[in-house]
Each structure stands twice: as C-alpha cells, then as structure tokens.
mmCIF file of C-alpha atoms in Angstrom:
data_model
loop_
_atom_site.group_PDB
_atom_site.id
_atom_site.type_symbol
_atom_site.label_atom_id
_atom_site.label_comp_id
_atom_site.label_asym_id
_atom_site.label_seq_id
_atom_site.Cartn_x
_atom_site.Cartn_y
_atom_site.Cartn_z
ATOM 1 C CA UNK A 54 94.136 82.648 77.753
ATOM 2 C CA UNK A 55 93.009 85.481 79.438
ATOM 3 C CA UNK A 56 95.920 88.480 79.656
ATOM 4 C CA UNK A 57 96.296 89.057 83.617
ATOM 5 C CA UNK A 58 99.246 90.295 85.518
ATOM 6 C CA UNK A 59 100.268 90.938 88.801
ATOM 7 C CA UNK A 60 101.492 93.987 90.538
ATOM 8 C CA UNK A 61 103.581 94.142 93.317
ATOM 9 C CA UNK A 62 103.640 97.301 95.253
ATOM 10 C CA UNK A 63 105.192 98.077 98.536
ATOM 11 C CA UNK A 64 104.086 100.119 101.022
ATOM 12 C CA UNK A 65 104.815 102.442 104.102
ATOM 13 C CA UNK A 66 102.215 101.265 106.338
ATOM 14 C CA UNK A 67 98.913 99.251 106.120
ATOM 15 C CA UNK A 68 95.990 101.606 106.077
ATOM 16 C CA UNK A 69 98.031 103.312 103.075
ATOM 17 C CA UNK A 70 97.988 100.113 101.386
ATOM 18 C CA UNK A 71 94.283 99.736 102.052
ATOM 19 C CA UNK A 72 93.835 103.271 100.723
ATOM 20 C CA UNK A 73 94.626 102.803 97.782
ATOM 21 C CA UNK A 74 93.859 99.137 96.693
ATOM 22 C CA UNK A 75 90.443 100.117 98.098
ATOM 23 C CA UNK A 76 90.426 102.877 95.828
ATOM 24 C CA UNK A 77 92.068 100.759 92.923
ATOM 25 C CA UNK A 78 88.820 98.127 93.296
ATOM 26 C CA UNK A 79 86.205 100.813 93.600
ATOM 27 C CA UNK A 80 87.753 102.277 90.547
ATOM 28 C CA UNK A 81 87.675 99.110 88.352
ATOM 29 C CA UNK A 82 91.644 99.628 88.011
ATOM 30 C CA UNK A 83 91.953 95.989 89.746
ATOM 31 C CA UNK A 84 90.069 92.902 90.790
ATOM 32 C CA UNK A 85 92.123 91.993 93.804
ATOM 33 C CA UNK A 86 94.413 93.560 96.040
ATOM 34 C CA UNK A 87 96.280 91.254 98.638
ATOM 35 C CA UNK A 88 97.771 92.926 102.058
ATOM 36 C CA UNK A 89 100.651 91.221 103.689
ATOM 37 C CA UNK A 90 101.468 91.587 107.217
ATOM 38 C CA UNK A 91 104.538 93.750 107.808
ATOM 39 C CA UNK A 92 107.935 92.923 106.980
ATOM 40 C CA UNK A 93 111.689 94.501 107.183
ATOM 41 C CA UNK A 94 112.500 96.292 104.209
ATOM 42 C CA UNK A 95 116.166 96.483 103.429
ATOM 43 C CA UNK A 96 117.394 98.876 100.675
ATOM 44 C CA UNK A 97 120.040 101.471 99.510
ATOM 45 C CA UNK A 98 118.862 104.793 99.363
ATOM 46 C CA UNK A 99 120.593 108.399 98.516
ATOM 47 C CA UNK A 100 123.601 106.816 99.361
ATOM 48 C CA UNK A 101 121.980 105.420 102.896
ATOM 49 C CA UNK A 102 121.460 101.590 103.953
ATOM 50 C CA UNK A 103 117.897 102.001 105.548
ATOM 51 C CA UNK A 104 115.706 99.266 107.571
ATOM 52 C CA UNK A 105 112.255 100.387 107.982
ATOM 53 C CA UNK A 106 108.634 98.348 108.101
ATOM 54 C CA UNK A 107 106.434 98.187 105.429
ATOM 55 C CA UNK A 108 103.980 96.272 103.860
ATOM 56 C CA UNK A 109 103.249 94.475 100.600
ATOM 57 C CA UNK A 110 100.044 94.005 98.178
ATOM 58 C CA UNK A 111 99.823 91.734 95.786
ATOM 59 C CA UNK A 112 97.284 93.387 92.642
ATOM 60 C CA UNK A 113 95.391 91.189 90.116
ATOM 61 C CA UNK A 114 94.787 93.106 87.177
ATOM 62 C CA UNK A 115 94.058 92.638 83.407
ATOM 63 C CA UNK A 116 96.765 93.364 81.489
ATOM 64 C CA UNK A 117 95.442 96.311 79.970
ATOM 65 C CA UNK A 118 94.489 98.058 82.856
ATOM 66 C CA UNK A 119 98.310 97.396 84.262
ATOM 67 C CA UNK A 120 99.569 101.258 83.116
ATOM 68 C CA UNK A 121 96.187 103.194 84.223
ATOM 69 C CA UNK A 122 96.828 101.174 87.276
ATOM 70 C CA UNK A 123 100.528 101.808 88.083
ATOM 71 C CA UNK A 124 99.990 105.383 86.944
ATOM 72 C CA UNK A 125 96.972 105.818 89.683
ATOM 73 C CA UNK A 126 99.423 104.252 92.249
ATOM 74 C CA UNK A 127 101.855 106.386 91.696
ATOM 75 C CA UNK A 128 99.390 109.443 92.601
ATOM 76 C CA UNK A 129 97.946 107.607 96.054
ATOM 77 C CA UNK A 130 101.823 106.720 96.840
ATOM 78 C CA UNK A 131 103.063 108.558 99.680
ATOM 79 C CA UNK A 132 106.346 107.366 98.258
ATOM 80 C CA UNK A 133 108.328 109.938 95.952
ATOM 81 C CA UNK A 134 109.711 106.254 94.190
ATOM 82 C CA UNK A 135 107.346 103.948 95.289
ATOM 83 C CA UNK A 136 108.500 100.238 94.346
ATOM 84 C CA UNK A 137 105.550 99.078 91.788
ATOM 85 C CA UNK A 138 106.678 95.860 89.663
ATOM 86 C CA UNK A 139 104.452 94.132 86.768
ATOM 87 C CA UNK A 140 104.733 90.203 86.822
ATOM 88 C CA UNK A 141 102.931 88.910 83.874
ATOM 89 C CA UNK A 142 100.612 85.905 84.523
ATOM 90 C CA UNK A 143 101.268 82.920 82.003
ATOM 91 C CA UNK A 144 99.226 80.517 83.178
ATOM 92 C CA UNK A 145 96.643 80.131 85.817
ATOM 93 C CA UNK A 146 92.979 79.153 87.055
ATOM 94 C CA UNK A 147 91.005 80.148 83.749
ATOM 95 C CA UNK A 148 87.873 80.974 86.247
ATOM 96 C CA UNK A 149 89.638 83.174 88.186
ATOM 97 C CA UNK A 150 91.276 84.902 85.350
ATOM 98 C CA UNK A 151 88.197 85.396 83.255
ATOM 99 C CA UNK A 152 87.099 86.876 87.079
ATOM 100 C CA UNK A 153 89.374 89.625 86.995
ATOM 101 C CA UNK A 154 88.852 90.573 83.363
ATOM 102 C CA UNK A 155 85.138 90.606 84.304
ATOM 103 C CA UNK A 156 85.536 92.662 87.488
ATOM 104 C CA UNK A 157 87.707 95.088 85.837
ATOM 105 C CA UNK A 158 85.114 95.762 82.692
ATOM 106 C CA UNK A 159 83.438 98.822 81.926
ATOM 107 C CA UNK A 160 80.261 97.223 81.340
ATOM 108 C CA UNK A 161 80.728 95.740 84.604
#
C-alpha cells in the first residue's frame, strides 16, 4: 500500500487556510487540502478558557512529505502554536492514494 497520511491543521480564518494549502499544492508539499466551514474552537490557553472561530483543513499527503509539510505550515501559520496533527492512513482507495503520491512527485 501506498504510505499516505493526513494532516489536520486548524486555522484562524479562511483565506489563511487557503493561503497556505494553496501554497502547499503549488509547492508539491500536498495533493489535497480540504477547507471546512467555520466552527467554535474551545481551548485552554496561558491559563485562559478562549472561544474564538476558526477553520479546519484536512491535507492529503505522502508520508514522506508529512515533516517538509508540517515544517512549511508552521512558517505560513499566523499561529505562534498552530494545532497541526499527522493521522496516518492505513487503508484506503488504492487510486486515490497512488494519486497523491503521484501529485506530490518530483518528476511530476
């Protein structure tokens, strides 16, 4: 099987999520960034219980782009801590897999 994985990233607004999976894709980081509608994000921080709007994106990546890709994030992130989790895919459509490994190539 094909190693994928998804990344879940949150973020402060749409067009800042579009930023940067746009710029994610272009670079052959990802094959697929999916852009929820906003939500309420409830969370503890600096000692604070906060409620604020954001959004979430849902990357397909191969596995081995996962750290160029959550290090690139991190850069675009307005965020100081943005919230950027790896879920490993273990099984799936082979297609659509092979897809994002052939996206994401060099050669591509």
């Amino acid at each position: 099987m094909i190693e994928c994985c998804t990344l879940y990233v949150t973020c402060p607004t749409r067009q800042a999520a579009v930023d940067i999976g746009r710029r994610l894709v272009t670079e052959k980081l990802i094959a697929c960034a999916n852009i929820t509608a906003e939500m309420t994000s409830l969370y503890r921080w600096q000692g604070t219980v906060c409620e604020d709007p954001e959004v979430a994106i849902f990357i397909k990546t191969p596995r081995r782009k996962a750290a160029a890709a959550i290090t690139r994030i991190t850069e675009l992130h307005p965020y100081d801590t943005p919230c950027i989790v790896q879920w490993d895919i273990t099984a799936g459509h082979e297609d659509y897999l092979k897809w994002v490994e052939e996206v994401c190539s060099d050669e591509a």
